[in-house]
Amino acid sequence: MKVYTGLIMSSNVVFLSLLFLFCLGAKTCWGQRNQASMFLRIEHLGTHEGLPDRKVNAMVQDFHGYMWILTDNGIFKIDPPLEGFTNHFSNPDNRWGNSIRGFFEDGEGHVYFRCESCSQLPDKCIFRINEDGSCSPLSLRVRDQTISRIHNARQFFPTDSAHIFWTQLNAQLMLQVDLDQHSLVPYNIEYPEPLTPKPPYVVHRQAEGKDGAIWTGSTLGTLFRFDTRSRTPEFIFKSSPAHSEALNIALLESSDGKLWMGSKKGLFCIDPEKGKVIRYFNEADFPGFSSLEVNCLHEDTDGAIWVGVFNNGLVKIGQNHTIEKHYTTFSGLVNNTVAAILPQGNDRLWISTFNGLSCLNKSTEQFTNFHVDDGLSHNEFNFFSAFIDSRGRYYFGGMNGVNAFYPDEVLARHHESPEPSPLLTRISYYDEYRDTLIIRNTGLGKGQKLECAPGVSWFQLEFMLPDYANPAGNRFQTFLEGFEKGWSTPAFAPYIRYNRLPAGRYTLKFRAAGAKGGWSPVEKIEIIVHQVFYKSWWFIALCIGALVGLGYLLVRYRFRQKLKIERMRTQIASDLHDEVGSSLSYLSFLIGSFDIKNAPERTAAGIEKSKAVMKKTASNIRDVVWAIDARRDKAGDLLDRMEDFACDMLSSRGLHYHLDINGIGRDLVLSPVFRQNVYLIYKEAVNNIAKHSNADRVDIALRLKDRTITLRIADNGHNQNHQKVKGQGLENMALRARRIRGELSAQPSASGFIVELQAPFG
């Protein structure tokens, strides 16, 4: 970028001016613009020439050569000198000038065109472009005076003679143009009865055949081949085909001999030899098209057919009759209504439209666009108004004269001005956790990054391209690496928005193309979307670890429960074996010693002992069953059984007892092991008192305090049987106490003997 100081100079003003220019968005506020400056090499400029103010602070030349003059009263833009395009027969003072249609070239290299807005008289409507660039009318006369005006002559076709051309005025009249004789010779077309055309007899388009003939016709059903040598028509259809009333809007004979006709209802592919429509492209082939009106056709070197569709851009149909490409303004095409197509070698197509001229590079699929600012006489071009002369010069006619150029020169000039890089102008995002909209307008240079907290539900990035040739035509593309598969469809909206983007690291690439068509260098910004904590890897790992730990504890608990049940089963088997097995063995011994005949008294005594053993065995079995009965897991069941046993053992022997319960509710749940061992310790102690003590009073206390159960059994008997009791039961009671992690003490007291158990509960 070049900076020029003005009449009054300030470094601060220059800096602020440059900054302002870089920050101008698509909605730029322009200063006054002098159209005449487009064609002048300016040496002096003042308020009379359109400058907003006499005080000039700075001048800046941008990437495309536009000169910006900064004053105290606004900004003034001067277009660069124009090169490459030559305007013929244009009127620079009028928006609408001379409307141009058909072109043709004689044997001497002179190019002619028809001005349809000038006059319909034969001597005032066809002009020749002279060597100096001026245009002079071609004076023609009608040989037999059957016509006085040339209506709808839109195309001209050469013949074997370098000075004779053919055109068509309407469906019933062909016209020969003889440049040597300066004459027009009309020829009437006679139609067979079934194919007689209906008024109006306008023929929109003709096509040149491979053998010099002309394909023409007002509708599909009236298409014919006109032999310029014999001056006779040869109709394709013998009878009216389907869609016979479809208007002939565009016509082309392809290299394989097929005839393509575009209409307002679609595209037809016709076999002239068979007189048959072999393919009809309609709504099913052009889904989503707002119009099926075909404006122009062109065959590519590979046999593909390029189709210009009204308001729907450019379509490429492959040899297999399928749509291979579709280009619109989103792709870079300057306008969606294509007027004409001309090839440039094998790689490029020049496309005139209703709002500018485009050049398509078929290899890169990139468009280069041109407008009035680039030297065109008008942005709107006409149908049937494109031509390449024998020197390789291109001609496009529009609403204000002829635009002539050599394509290589125009493209070389354009490529000298590369597109500037797009700028990131604003970042907006919404934090739904805080219900806050955050907007960043600063610190958006290269190397910046965007970090989004977990609460950000959406964010939006806005761009601008410092290309002011036609800001409304600037297009933008984005590609979010790590989320999208490729570049987005080009869009005129200078922003991109993402909603609920998954957590991760991304790189947003963005680029822009100005109205000229070229793409800028790619810019990047790193985007980091942080994960919500409960979805982060460390939290998930922690949860997995916790689940594994809980699973381990659960398995371990179940294992311990199974082990505990196995131990209980073993203990029950042991108890049954110890308590019941020995009793049954002793009972068997007693019964075996019975001898009623020889020892009746001893037998009677044995029977009494057997009854006692069986009673004890039954009691032991009931104790075991009670201990494992899940219905007896409450403290109330233990207390009732202790009361019953004390009554049976002590009261029946005349011993007084007192049972004191403190801190234990009847609904307190006890484990089977705890309940069984406490009860058996109690039972053993009471049984010893009843059998081996001469006590007459027993005090029994059961308390729960500080998660510890204390069982205390005290009697007032003498100690003469202490050794005997110790040998018989205290060791078993101590073993049971250890099973429930308790401690047992058994010792004489001043008034008798005390057995005390302390065991943790729970």
CSV table of N, CA and C in Angstrom, one decimal, residues 247-251 261-268 281 286 291-297 306-310 338 383:
chain,number,residue,atom,x,y,z
A,247,LEU,N,-40.8,-23.0,-26.9
A,247,LEU,CA,-40.1,-22.0,-27.6
A,247,LEU,C,-38.6,-22.3,-27.8
A,248,ASN,N,-38.1,-22.0,-28.9
A,248,ASN,CA,-36.7,-22.1,-29.2
A,248,ASN,C,-35.9,-20.9,-28.6
A,249,ILE,N,-35.3,-21.0,-27.5
A,249,ILE,CA,-34.6,-19.9,-26.8
A,249,ILE,C,-33.1,-20.0,-27.1
A,250,ALA,N,-32.6,-21.3,-27.2
A,250,ALA,CA,-31.1,-21.5,-27.4
A,250,ALA,C,-31.0,-22.8,-28.2
A,251,LEU,N,-30.0,-22.7,-29.2
A,251,LEU,CA,-29.9,-23.9,-30.1
A,251,LEU,C,-28.4,-24.1,-30.3
A,261,MET,N,-31.7,-28.0,-27.8
A,261,MET,CA,-32.6,-26.8,-27.8
A,261,MET,C,-33.0,-26.5,-26.4
A,262,GLY,N,-32.7,-25.2,-26.1
A,262,GLY,CA,-33.2,-24.7,-24.8
A,262,GLY,C,-34.5,-24.0,-24.9
A,263,SER,N,-35.3,-24.1,-23.9
A,263,SER,CA,-36.6,-23.4,-24.0
A,263,SER,C,-36.9,-22.9,-22.6
A,264,LYS,N,-38.1,-22.3,-22.4
A,264,LYS,CA,-38.5,-21.8,-21.1
A,264,LYS,C,-39.0,-23.0,-20.2
A,265,LYS,N,-39.1,-24.2,-20.8
A,265,LYS,CA,-39.5,-25.3,-20.0
A,265,LYS,C,-38.4,-26.4,-19.8
A,266,GLY,N,-37.2,-26.1,-20.1
A,266,GLY,CA,-36.1,-27.0,-20.0
A,266,GLY,C,-35.3,-27.2,-21.2
A,267,LEU,N,-34.6,-28.3,-21.3
A,267,LEU,CA,-33.6,-28.5,-22.3
A,267,LEU,C,-33.9,-29.8,-23.1
A,268,PHE,N,-33.8,-29.8,-24.4
A,268,PHE,CA,-34.1,-31.0,-25.2
A,268,PHE,C,-32.9,-31.4,-26.0
A,281,PHE,N,-34.6,-32.6,-20.4
A,281,PHE,CA,-34.2,-32.2,-19.0
A,281,PHE,C,-35.3,-31.3,-18.5
A,286,PHE,N,-33.3,-30.7,-12.7
A,286,PHE,CA,-32.8,-29.4,-12.1
A,286,PHE,C,-33.5,-29.1,-10.8
A,291,SER,N,-36.1,-21.4,-12.1
A,291,SER,CA,-36.5,-21.3,-13.5
A,291,SER,C,-35.8,-22.3,-14.3
A,292,LEU,N,-36.5,-22.8,-15.4
A,292,LEU,CA,-35.9,-23.8,-16.3
A,292,LEU,C,-35.6,-23.1,-17.7
A,293,GLU,N,-35.6,-21.8,-17.7
A,293,GLU,CA,-35.4,-21.1,-19.0
A,293,GLU,C,-34.0,-21.2,-19.4
A,294,VAL,N,-33.6,-21.8,-20.5
A,294,VAL,CA,-32.3,-21.9,-20.9
A,294,VAL,C,-31.9,-20.8,-21.9
A,295,ASN,N,-30.9,-20.0,-21.5
A,295,ASN,CA,-30.6,-18.8,-22.3
A,295,ASN,C,-29.6,-19.0,-23.3
A,296,CYS,N,-28.6,-19.9,-23.1
A,296,CYS,CA,-27.5,-20.1,-24.0
A,296,CYS,C,-26.9,-21.5,-23.8
A,297,LEU,N,-26.2,-22.0,-24.9
A,297,LEU,CA,-25.6,-23.3,-24.9
A,297,LEU,C,-24.2,-23.2,-25.5
A,306,TRP,N,-22.3,-26.9,-21.8
A,306,TRP,CA,-22.5,-25.8,-20.8
A,306,TRP,C,-23.8,-25.1,-21.1
A,307,VAL,N,-24.6,-25.0,-20.0
A,307,VAL,CA,-26.0,-24.4,-20.1
A,307,VAL,C,-26.1,-23.2,-19.2
A,308,GLY,N,-26.5,-22.1,-19.8
A,308,GLY,CA,-26.8,-20.9,-19.0
A,308,GLY,C,-28.3,-20.8,-18.8
A,309,VAL,N,-28.7,-20.9,-17.5
A,309,VAL,CA,-30.1,-21.0,-17.1
A,309,VAL,C,-30.5,-19.6,-16.4
A,310,PHE,N,-31.6,-19.1,-16.9
A,310,PHE,CA,-32.0,-17.8,-16.4
A,310,PHE,C,-32.2,-17.8,-14.9
A,338,VAL,N,-27.0,-15.9,-17.2
A,338,VAL,CA,-26.0,-16.0,-18.2
A,338,VAL,C,-26.5,-15.6,-19.5
A,383,PHE,N,-28.3,-11.3,-24.8
A,383,PHE,CA,-28.2,-12.6,-25.4
A,383,PHE,C,-27.8,-12.5,-26.9
